[in-house]
Coordinates of C-alpha atoms in Angstrom, one line a residue:
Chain A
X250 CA 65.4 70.0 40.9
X251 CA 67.0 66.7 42.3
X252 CA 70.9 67.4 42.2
X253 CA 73.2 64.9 40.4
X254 CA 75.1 62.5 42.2
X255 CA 78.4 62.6 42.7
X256 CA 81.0 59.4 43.0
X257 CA 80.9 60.0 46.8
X258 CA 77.5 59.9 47.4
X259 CA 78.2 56.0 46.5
X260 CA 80.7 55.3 49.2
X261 CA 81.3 53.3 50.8
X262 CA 80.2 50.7 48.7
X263 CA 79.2 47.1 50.3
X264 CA 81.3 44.2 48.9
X265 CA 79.2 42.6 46.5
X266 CA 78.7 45.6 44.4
X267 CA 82.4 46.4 45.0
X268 CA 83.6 43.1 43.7
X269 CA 81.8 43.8 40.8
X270 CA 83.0 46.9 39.7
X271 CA 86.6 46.1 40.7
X272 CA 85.6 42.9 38.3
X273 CA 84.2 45.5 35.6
X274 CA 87.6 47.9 35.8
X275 CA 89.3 44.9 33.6
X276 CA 87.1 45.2 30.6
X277 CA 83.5 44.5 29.8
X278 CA 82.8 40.9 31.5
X279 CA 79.9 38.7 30.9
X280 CA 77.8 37.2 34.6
X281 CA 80.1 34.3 34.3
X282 CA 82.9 36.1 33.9
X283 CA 82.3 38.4 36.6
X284 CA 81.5 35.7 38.9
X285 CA 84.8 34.1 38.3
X286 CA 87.2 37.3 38.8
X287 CA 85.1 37.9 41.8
X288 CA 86.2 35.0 43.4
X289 CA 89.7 35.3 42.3
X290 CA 90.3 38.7 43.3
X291 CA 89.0 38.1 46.7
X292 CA 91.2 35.1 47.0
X293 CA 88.2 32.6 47.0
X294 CA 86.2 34.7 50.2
X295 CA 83.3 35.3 48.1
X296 CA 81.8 33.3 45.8
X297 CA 78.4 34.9 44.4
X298 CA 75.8 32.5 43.4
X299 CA 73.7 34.0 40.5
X300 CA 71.1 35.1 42.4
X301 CA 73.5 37.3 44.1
X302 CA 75.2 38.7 40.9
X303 CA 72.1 39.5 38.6
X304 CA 70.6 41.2 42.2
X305 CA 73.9 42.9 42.5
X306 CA 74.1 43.9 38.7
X307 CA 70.6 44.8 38.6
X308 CA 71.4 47.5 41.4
X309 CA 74.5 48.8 39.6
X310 CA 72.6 49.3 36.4
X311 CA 70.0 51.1 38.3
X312 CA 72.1 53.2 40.4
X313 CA 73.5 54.4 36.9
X314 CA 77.5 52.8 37.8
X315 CA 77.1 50.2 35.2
X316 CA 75.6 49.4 31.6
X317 CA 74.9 46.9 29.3
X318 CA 77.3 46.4 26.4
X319 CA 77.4 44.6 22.9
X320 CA 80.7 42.4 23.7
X321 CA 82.7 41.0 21.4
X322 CA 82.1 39.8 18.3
X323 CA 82.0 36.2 18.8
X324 CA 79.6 34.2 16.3
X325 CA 79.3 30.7 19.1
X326 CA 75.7 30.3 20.6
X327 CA 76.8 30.5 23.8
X328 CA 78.3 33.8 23.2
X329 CA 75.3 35.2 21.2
X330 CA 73.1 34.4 24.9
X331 CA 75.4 35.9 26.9
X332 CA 75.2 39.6 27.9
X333 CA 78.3 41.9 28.7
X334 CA 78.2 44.7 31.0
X335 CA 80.5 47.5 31.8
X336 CA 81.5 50.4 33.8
X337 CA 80.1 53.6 33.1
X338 CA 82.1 57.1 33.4
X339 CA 80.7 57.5 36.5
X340 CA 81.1 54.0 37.7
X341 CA 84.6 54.4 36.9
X342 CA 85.4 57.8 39.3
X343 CA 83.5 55.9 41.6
X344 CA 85.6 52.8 41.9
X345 CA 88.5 54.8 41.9
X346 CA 87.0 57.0 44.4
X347 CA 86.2 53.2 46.7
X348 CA 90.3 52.4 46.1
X349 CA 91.3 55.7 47.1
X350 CA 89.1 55.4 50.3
X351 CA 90.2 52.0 51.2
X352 CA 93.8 52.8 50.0
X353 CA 93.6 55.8 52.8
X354 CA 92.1 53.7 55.6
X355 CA 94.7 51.1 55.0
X356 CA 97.3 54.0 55.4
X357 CA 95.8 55.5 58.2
X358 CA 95.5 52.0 60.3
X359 CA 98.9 51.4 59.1
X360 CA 100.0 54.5 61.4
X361 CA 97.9 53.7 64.4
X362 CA 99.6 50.4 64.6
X363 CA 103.2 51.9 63.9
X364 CA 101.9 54.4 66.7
X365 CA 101.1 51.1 69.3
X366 CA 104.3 49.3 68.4
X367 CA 106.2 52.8 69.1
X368 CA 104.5 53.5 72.0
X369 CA 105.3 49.4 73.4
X370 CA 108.5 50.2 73.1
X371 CA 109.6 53.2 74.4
Chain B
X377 CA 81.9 13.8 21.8
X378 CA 83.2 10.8 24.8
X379 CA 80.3 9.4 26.4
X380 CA 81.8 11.2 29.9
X381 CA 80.9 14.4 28.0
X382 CA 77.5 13.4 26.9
X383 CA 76.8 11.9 30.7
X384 CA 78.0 15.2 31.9
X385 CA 75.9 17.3 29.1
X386 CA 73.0 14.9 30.8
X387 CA 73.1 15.7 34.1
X388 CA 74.1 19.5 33.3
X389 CA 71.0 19.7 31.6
X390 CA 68.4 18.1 34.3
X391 CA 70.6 20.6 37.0
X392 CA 69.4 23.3 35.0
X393 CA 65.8 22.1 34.5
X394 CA 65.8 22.2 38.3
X395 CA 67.4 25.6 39.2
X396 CA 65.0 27.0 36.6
X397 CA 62.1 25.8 38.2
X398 CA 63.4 27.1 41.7
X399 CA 63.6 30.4 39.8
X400 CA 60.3 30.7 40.8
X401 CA 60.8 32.0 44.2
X402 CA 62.2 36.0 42.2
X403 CA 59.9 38.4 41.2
X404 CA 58.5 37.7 37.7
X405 CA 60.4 41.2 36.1
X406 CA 63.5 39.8 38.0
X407 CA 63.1 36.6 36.3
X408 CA 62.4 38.1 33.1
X409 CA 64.8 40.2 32.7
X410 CA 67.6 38.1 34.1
X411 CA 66.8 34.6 34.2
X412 CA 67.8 33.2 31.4
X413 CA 71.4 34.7 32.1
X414 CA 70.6 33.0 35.5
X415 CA 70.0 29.7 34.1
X416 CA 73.3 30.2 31.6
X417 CA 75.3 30.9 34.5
X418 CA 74.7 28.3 36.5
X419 CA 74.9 25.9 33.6
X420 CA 78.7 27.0 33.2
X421 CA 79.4 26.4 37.0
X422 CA 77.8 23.0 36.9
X423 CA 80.3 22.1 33.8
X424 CA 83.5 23.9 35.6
X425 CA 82.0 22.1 38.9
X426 CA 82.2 19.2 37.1
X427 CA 85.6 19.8 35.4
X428 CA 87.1 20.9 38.7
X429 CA 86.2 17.3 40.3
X430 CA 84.0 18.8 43.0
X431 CA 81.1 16.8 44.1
X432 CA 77.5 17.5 42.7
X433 CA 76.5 18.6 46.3
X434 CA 79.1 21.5 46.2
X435 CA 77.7 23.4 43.4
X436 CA 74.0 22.8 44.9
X437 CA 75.4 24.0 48.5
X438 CA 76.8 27.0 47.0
X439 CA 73.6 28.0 44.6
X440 CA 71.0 26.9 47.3
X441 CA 72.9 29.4 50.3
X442 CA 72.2 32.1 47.4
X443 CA 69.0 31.3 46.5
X444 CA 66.9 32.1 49.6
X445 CA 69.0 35.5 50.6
X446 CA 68.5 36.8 47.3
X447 CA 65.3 35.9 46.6
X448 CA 64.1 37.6 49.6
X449 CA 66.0 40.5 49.0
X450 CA 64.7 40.8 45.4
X451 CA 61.1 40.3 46.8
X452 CA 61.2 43.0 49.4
X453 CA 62.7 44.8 46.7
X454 CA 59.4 44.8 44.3
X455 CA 57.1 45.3 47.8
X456 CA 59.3 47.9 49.5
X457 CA 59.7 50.2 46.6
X458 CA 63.2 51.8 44.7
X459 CA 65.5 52.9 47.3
X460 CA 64.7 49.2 49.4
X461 CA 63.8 51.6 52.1
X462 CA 60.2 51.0 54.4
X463 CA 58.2 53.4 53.6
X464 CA 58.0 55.4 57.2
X465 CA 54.3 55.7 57.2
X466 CA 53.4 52.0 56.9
X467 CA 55.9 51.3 60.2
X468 CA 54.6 53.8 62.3
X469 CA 51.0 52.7 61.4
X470 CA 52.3 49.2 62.2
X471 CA 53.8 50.0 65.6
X472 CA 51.2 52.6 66.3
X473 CA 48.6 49.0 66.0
X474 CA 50.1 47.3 68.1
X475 CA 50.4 49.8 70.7
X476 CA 46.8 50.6 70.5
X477 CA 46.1 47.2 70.6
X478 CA 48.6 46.5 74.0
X479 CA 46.8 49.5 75.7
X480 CA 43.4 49.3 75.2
X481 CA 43.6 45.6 75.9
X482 CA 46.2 46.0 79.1
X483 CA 46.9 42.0 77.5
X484 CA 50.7 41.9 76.2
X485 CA 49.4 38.3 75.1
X486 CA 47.0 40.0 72.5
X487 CA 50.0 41.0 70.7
X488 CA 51.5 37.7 69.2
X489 CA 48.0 37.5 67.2
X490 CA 47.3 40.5 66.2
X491 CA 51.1 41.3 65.1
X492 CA 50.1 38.9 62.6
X493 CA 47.0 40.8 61.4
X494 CA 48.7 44.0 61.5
X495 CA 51.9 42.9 59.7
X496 CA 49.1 41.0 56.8
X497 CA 47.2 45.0 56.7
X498 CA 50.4 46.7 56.8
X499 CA 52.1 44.5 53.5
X500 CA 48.5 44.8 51.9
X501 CA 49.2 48.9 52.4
X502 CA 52.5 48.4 51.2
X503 CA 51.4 46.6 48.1
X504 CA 49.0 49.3 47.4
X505 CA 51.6 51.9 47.0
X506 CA 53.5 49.6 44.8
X507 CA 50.3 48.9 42.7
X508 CA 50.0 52.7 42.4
X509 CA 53.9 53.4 41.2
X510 CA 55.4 50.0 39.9
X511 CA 52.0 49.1 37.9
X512 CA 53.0 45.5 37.1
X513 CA 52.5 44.4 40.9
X514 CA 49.1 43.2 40.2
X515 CA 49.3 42.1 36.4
X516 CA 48.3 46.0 35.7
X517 CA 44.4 44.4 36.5
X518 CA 42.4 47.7 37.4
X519 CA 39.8 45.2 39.5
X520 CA 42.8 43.2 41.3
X521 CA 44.3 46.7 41.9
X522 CA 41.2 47.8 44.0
X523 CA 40.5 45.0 45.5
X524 CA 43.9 44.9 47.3
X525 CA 43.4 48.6 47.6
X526 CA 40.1 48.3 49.1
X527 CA 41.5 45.3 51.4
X528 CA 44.6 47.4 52.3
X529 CA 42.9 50.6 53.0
X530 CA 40.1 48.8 55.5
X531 CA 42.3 46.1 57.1
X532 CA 44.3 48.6 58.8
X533 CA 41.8 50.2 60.3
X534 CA 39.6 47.2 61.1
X535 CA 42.4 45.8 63.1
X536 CA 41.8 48.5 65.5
X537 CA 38.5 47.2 66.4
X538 CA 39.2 44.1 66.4
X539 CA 42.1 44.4 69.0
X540 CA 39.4 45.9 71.4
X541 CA 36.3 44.0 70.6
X542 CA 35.3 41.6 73.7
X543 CA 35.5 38.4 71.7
X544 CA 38.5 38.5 69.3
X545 CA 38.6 35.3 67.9
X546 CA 35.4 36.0 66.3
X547 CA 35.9 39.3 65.5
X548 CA 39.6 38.2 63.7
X549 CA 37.0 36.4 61.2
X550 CA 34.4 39.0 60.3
X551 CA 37.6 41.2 60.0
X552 CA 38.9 39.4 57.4
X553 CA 35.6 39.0 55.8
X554 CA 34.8 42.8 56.2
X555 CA 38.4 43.5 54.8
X556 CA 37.6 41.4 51.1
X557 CA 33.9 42.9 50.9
X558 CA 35.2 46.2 51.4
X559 CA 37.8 45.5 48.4
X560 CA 35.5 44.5 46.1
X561 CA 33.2 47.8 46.7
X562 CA 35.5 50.0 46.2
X563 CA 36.6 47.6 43.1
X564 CA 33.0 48.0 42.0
X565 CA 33.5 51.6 42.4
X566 CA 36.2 51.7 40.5
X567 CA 35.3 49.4 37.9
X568 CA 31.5 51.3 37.3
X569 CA 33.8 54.9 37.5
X570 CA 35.8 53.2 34.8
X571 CA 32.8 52.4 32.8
X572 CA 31.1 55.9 33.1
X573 CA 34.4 57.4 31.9
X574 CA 34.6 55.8 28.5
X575 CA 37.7 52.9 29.1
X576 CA 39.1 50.9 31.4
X577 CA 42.2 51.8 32.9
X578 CA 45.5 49.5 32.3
X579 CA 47.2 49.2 35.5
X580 CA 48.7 52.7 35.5
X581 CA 48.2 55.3 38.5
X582 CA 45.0 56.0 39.0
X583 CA 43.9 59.7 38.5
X584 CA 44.3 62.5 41.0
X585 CA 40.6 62.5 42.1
X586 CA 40.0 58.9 42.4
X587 CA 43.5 58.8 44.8
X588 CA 42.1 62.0 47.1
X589 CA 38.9 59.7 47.5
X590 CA 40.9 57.0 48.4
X591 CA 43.4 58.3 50.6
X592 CA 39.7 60.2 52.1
X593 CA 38.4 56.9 52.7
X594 CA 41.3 55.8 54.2
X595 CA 41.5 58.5 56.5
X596 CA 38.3 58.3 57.7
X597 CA 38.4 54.4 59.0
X598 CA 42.1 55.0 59.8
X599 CA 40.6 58.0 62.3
X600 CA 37.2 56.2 62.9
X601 CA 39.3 52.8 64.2
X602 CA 41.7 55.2 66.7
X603 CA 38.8 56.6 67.6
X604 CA 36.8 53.8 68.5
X605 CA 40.3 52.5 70.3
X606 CA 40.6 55.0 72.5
X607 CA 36.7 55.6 73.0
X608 CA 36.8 51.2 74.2
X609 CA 40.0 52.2 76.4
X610 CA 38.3 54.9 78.3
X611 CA 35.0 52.8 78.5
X612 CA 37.2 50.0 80.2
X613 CA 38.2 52.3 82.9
X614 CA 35.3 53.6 84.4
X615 CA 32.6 51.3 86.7
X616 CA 30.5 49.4 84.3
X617 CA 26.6 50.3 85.1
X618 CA 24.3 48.1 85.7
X619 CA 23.1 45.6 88.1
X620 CA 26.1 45.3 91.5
X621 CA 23.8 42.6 93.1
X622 CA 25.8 40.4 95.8
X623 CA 25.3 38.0 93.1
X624 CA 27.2 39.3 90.8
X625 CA 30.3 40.2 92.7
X626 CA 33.4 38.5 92.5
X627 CA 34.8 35.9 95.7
X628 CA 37.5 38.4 96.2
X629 CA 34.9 41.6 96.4
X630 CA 32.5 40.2 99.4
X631 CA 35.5 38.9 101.4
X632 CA 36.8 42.4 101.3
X633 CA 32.6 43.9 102.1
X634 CA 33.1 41.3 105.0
X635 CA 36.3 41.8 106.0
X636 CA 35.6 45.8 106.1
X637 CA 31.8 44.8 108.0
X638 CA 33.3 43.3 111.1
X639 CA 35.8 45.9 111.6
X640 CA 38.8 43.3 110.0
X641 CA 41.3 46.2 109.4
X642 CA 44.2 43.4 109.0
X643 CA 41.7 40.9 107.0
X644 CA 40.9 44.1 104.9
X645 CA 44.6 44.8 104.3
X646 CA 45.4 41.7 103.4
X647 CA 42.7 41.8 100.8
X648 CA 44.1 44.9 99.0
X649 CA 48.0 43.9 99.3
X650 CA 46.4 40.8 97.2
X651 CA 45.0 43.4 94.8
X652 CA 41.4 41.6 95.2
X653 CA 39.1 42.8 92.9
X654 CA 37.2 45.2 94.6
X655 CA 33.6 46.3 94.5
X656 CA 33.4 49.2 91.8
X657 CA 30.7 50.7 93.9
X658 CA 33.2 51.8 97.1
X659 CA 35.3 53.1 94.4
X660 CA 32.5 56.1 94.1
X661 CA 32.8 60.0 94.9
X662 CA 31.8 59.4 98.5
X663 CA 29.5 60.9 100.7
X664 CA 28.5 59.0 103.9
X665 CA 24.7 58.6 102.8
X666 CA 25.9 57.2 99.8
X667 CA 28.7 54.9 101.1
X668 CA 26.3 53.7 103.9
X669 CA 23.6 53.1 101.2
X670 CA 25.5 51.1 99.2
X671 CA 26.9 48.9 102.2
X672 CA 23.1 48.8 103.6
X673 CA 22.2 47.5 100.1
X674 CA 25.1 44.7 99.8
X675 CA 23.8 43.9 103.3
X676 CA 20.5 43.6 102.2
X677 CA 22.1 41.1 99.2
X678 CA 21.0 43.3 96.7
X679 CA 21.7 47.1 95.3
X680 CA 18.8 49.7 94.4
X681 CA 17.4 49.8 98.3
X682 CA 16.8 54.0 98.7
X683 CA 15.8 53.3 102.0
X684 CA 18.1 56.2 104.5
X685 CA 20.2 54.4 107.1
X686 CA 19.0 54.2 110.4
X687 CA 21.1 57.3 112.7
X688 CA 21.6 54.1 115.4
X689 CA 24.0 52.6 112.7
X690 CA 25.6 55.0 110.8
X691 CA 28.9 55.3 112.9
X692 CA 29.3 51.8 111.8
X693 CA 28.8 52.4 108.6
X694 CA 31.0 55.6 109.0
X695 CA 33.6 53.6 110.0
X696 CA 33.3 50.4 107.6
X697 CA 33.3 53.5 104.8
X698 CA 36.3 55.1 106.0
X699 CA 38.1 51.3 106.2
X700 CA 37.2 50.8 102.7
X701 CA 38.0 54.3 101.9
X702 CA 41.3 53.6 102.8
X703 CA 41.4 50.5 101.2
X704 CA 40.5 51.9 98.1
X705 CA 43.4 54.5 98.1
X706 CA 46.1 51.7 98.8
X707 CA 44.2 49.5 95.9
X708 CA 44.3 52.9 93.8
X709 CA 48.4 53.1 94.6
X710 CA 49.2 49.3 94.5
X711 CA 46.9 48.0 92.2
X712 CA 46.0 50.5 89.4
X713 CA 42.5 52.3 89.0
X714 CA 39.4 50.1 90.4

């Protein structure tokens, strides 16, 4: 019997796929959407093409982070084409599990530098 | 609408005729399942492109840079299997190719070529499994399936012999030729075993007893070829038989017979520090009626002469044999077996 993975077993997660869920912790987003907070989250760094999202998103949903959703109701053709997706349960515990981590390494590097410094000038 | 709206809606529109057409380059499932959204997204970053000011080239740039990345990663994708990981068996079989190839041929030049024939066999093997758990990979065609089954199962294995026949070039050919006649006998088989048992298959895994003859067959030429490497490879290394008439030997071998007839120790040492191909005969298990037999014989311009050797000249010969002897140990250390 396989056992069932656990938010950790996801870490760390590569940058595409993180973008994405940190994208996805907003709400359900269409690929557009996404795309867009994406790029303004990472200040303009990455900007996905759609080859790159729909790969990235077609991962997610596989890996079981991320599903499809009905979106809002909205009765414009463009919106009845589009397709929303958002973050499962466990797609949530493992974003927050990816801040945590990166919230810790931050910390941790924050000390080793504070360490340097001290060190320079005693 | 202004007319800059309707020129934009324009050249929106042929944009997206374009990038849907390069969507050709994903998987078909990819583009199935997502291209539409694909097309729609692109669509909106042509018209906010286009809003923003940017030129037409920036929106290309950016969507072109993803194109090729992604497309290849979704491609290896459908021919690597879930997981994107290389399934361990096809590399070593790969690796384990090209090192039977490098070593039964002592040629590192052999390798560029036949790389290429054993990364072709190794994706066809590759492509089998995927036929066998994806189902879609070749249009869920039972006679498509075996035939790349068939080619992928004997390519492998005929690589092996082609790396160590004599001619390669020619042998690369019939290869490939063997390789498709194989496939479509076992897609015969297949399709007659389909036949006899009352429908044809759609594509999905074939049944147990069918894959166990397979993966039998398989085994077999996979064996057969290593076997017929490393048979070739010892065959290489000892004296080839047959006719060792002064005729026949190389520039290299009589100027060492001569050099080691008239007593030319330095000529003779020259010869091997060269690593000049030597006689295969003096390279023999060496007693002195033997030795002086063969030297009588090369003396005589031709080999076969059972004639014994005169008692008057058989210190010469004694000594000519122990020169060469000598020789042939240095030539053993410096220039590999004889």
């Amino acid at each position: 019997m396989t056992r069932r993975k656990q938010p950790g077993d996801f870490l760390p997660l590569p940058p595409a796929p993180l973008h994405i869920v940190l994208a996805l912790r907003g709400g359900e987003r269409h690929g557009y959407a996404i795309m867009q907070d994406v790029e303004r989250l990472s200040d303009g760094v990455i900007r996905m093409g759609p080859g790159t999202l729909y790969g990235t998103l077609k991962r997610l949903l596989d890996q079981g982070l991320i599903e499809e959703s009905d979106g809002p109701v909205d009765p414009s053709p463009e919106s009845q084409r589009r397709r929303y997706y958002r973050l499962t349960a466990i797609g949530q515990h493992v974003s927050d599990a990816e801040l945590g981590r990166l919230a810790a390494l931050v910390e941790r590097s924050r000390g080793s530098v504070a360490g340097r410094l001290l060190g320079e000038v005693s | 609408m202004t007319m800059t709206e309707d020129v934009q809606g324009i050249e929106v529109a042929h944009a997206a005729r374009l990038y849907r057409r390069l969507l050709t380059l994903y998987p078909r499932s990819f583009r199935e399942q997502y291209g539409e959204q694909m097309v729609q997204v692109f669509e909106e970053l042509a018209v906010s492109t286009h809003r923003a000011g940017d030129r037409r080239g920036d929106l290309w740039a950016r969507v072109l840079r993803d194109l090729i990345p992604s497309a290849s990663r979704e491609r290896g994708a459908v021919l690597l299997g879930p997981g994107g990981r290389w399934p361990l068996v096809f590399v070593v079989l790969a690796v384990l190719m090209a090192l039977l190839v490098t070593g039964s041929t002592r040629q590192l030049s052999t390798l560029l070529p036949v790389l290429l024939l054993v990364a072709l066999p190794t994706a066809g093997v590759v492509l089998l499994r995927r036929a066998w758990l994806v189902r879609r990979t070749t249009g869920a065609n039972p006679l498509r399936q075996a035939t790349l089954a068939g080619a992928g199962l004997f390519a492998p294995a005929a690589v092996f012999l082609v790396a160590v026949g004599p001619d390669r070039g020619w042998y690369i050919g019939v290869t490939i030729i063997l390789s498709l006649v194989c496939g479509c006998v076992v897609a015969a088989v297949w399709a007659v075993s389909n036949l006899a048992s009352g429908g044809a298959e759609t594509g999905g895994r074939p049944n147990g007893r069918r894959r166990a003859v397979l993966v039998l067959v398989a085994g077999v030429l996979i064996v057969g070829g290593i076997a017929a490497a490393g048979y070739n490879s010892y065959r290489n290394s000892q004296p080839p038989p047959g006719d060792h008439s002064v005729a026949n030997a190389s520039a290299d071998s009589r100027a060492l017979w001569e050099a080691a007839w008239a007593g030319d120790v330095t000529g003779t040492e020259r010869l091997v520090a060269a690593c000049a191909d030597p006689f295969v005969q003096f390279s023999g298990h060496g007693q002195v009626d033997r030795r002086a037999r063969s030297v009588a014989d090369w003396q005589a311009g031709g080999w076969g002469n059972t004639d014994p050797v005169p008692e008057v000249e058989r210190p010469r010969f004694r000594r000519v044999i122990a020169l060469l002897q000598g020789a042939e140990d240095t030539w053993s250390a410096r220039c590999g077996s004889p």
